[in-house]
C-alpha atoms as one frame of an Amber mdcrd trajectory, in Angstrom:
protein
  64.805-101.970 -23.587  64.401-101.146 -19.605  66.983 -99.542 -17.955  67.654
 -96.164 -16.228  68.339 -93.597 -18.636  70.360 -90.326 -17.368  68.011 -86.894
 -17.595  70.310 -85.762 -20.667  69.534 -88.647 -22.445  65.774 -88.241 -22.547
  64.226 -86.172 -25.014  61.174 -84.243 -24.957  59.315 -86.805 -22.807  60.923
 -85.380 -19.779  57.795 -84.075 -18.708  56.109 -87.281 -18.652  57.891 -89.475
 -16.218  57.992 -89.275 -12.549  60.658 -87.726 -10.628  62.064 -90.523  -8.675
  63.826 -93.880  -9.352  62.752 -95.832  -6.505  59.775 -96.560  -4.493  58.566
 -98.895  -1.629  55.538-100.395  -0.211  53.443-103.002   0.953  51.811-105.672
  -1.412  48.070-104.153  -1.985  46.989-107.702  -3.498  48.965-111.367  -4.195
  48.948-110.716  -8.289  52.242-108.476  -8.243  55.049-110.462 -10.080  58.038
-110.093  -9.322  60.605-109.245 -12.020  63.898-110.555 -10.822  62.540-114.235
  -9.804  58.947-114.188 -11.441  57.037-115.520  -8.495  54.151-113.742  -6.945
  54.719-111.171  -4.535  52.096-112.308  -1.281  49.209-109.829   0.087  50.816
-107.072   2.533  54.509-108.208   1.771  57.294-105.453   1.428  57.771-104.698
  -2.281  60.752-102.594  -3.740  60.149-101.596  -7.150  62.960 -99.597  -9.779
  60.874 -97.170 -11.972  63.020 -98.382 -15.406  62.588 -96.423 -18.069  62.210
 -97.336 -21.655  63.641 -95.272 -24.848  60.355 -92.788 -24.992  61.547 -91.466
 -21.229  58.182 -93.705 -19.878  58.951 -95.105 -16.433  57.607 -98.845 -16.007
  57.045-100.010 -12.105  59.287-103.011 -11.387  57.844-104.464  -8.462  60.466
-107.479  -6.736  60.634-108.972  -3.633  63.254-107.439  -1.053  65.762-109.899
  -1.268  65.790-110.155  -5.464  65.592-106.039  -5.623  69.093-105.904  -4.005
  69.982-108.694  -6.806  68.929-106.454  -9.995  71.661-104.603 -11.327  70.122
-101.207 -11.389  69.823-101.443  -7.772  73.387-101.102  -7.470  73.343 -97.243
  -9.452  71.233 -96.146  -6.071  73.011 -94.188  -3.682  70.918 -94.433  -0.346
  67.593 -94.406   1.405  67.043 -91.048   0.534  66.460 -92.211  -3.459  63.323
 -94.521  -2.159  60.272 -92.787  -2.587  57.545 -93.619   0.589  60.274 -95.177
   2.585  59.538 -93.232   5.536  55.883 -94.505   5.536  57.127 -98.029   5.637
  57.515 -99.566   9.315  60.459 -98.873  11.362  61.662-102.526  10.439  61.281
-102.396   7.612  63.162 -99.046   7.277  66.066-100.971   9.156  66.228-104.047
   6.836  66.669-101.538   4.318  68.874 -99.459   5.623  71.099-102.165   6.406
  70.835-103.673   3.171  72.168-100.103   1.660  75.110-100.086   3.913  76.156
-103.435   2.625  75.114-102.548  -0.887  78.070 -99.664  -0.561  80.493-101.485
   1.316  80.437-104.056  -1.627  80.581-101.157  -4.144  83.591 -99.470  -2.257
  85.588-102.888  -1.648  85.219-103.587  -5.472  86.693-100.209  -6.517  89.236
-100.879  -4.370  90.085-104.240  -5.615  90.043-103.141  -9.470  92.144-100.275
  -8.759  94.499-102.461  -6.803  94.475-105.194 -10.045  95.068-102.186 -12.377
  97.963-101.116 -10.285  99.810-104.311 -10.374  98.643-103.964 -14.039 100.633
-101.314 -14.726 103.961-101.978 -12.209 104.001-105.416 -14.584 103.695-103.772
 -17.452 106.113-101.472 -16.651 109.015-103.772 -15.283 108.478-105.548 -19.028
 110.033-102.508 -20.590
């Protein structure tokens, strides 16, 4: 199975994967697939890619497209620009699209937690006018 795995969870293979999560370029070649939609990525397009990890520690490239990276689920565990290695290389454009994405990536995250907390909350005051 591919996912992220936390450090503590990896065993001696530590010393065998790379040190960062995320990573960004351009499309060297068309035969990148994408592994949110399947399709080809084209020649020179922006490419996202989450290094998932399987049970050995191993980190696997998952290139996407930019629009189905911020679809994966793993993608939402990221905390900023700052996790995406070679993202200052990238062009300034590209660097905003990005960007931009992240801020709405947190906003979402931030106006969920508020929402569940707000459902548990009523939870609770109905639970406890049963009583």
């Amino acid at each position: 199975m591919l996912k992220r795995y936390e450090d503590h969870e990896l065993g001696e293979s530590a010393s065998r994967r790379v040190s960062y999560h995320c990573t960004a370029d351009y499309a060297k070649s068309s035969r990148a697939k994408c592994r949110q939609c399947n399709r080809n990525i084209d020649e020179n397009e922006l490419r996202l890619a989450l290094m998932l990890q399987d049970d050995e520690g191993y980190k696997n490239t998952a290139w996407m497209h930019f629009d189905c990276f911020w679809k994966h689920d793993e993608t939402r565990k990221l905390d900023g620009t700052h996790e995406i290695h070679n993202f200052a290389k990238l062009k300034p454009e590209d660097q905003k699209r990005i960007s931009n994405s992240f801020e709405n990536l947190i906003t979402n995250k931030t106006t969920k937690k508020r929402i569940q907390k707000n459902n548990t909350s009523k939870k609770r005051k109905c639970e406890s006018e049963e009583e």
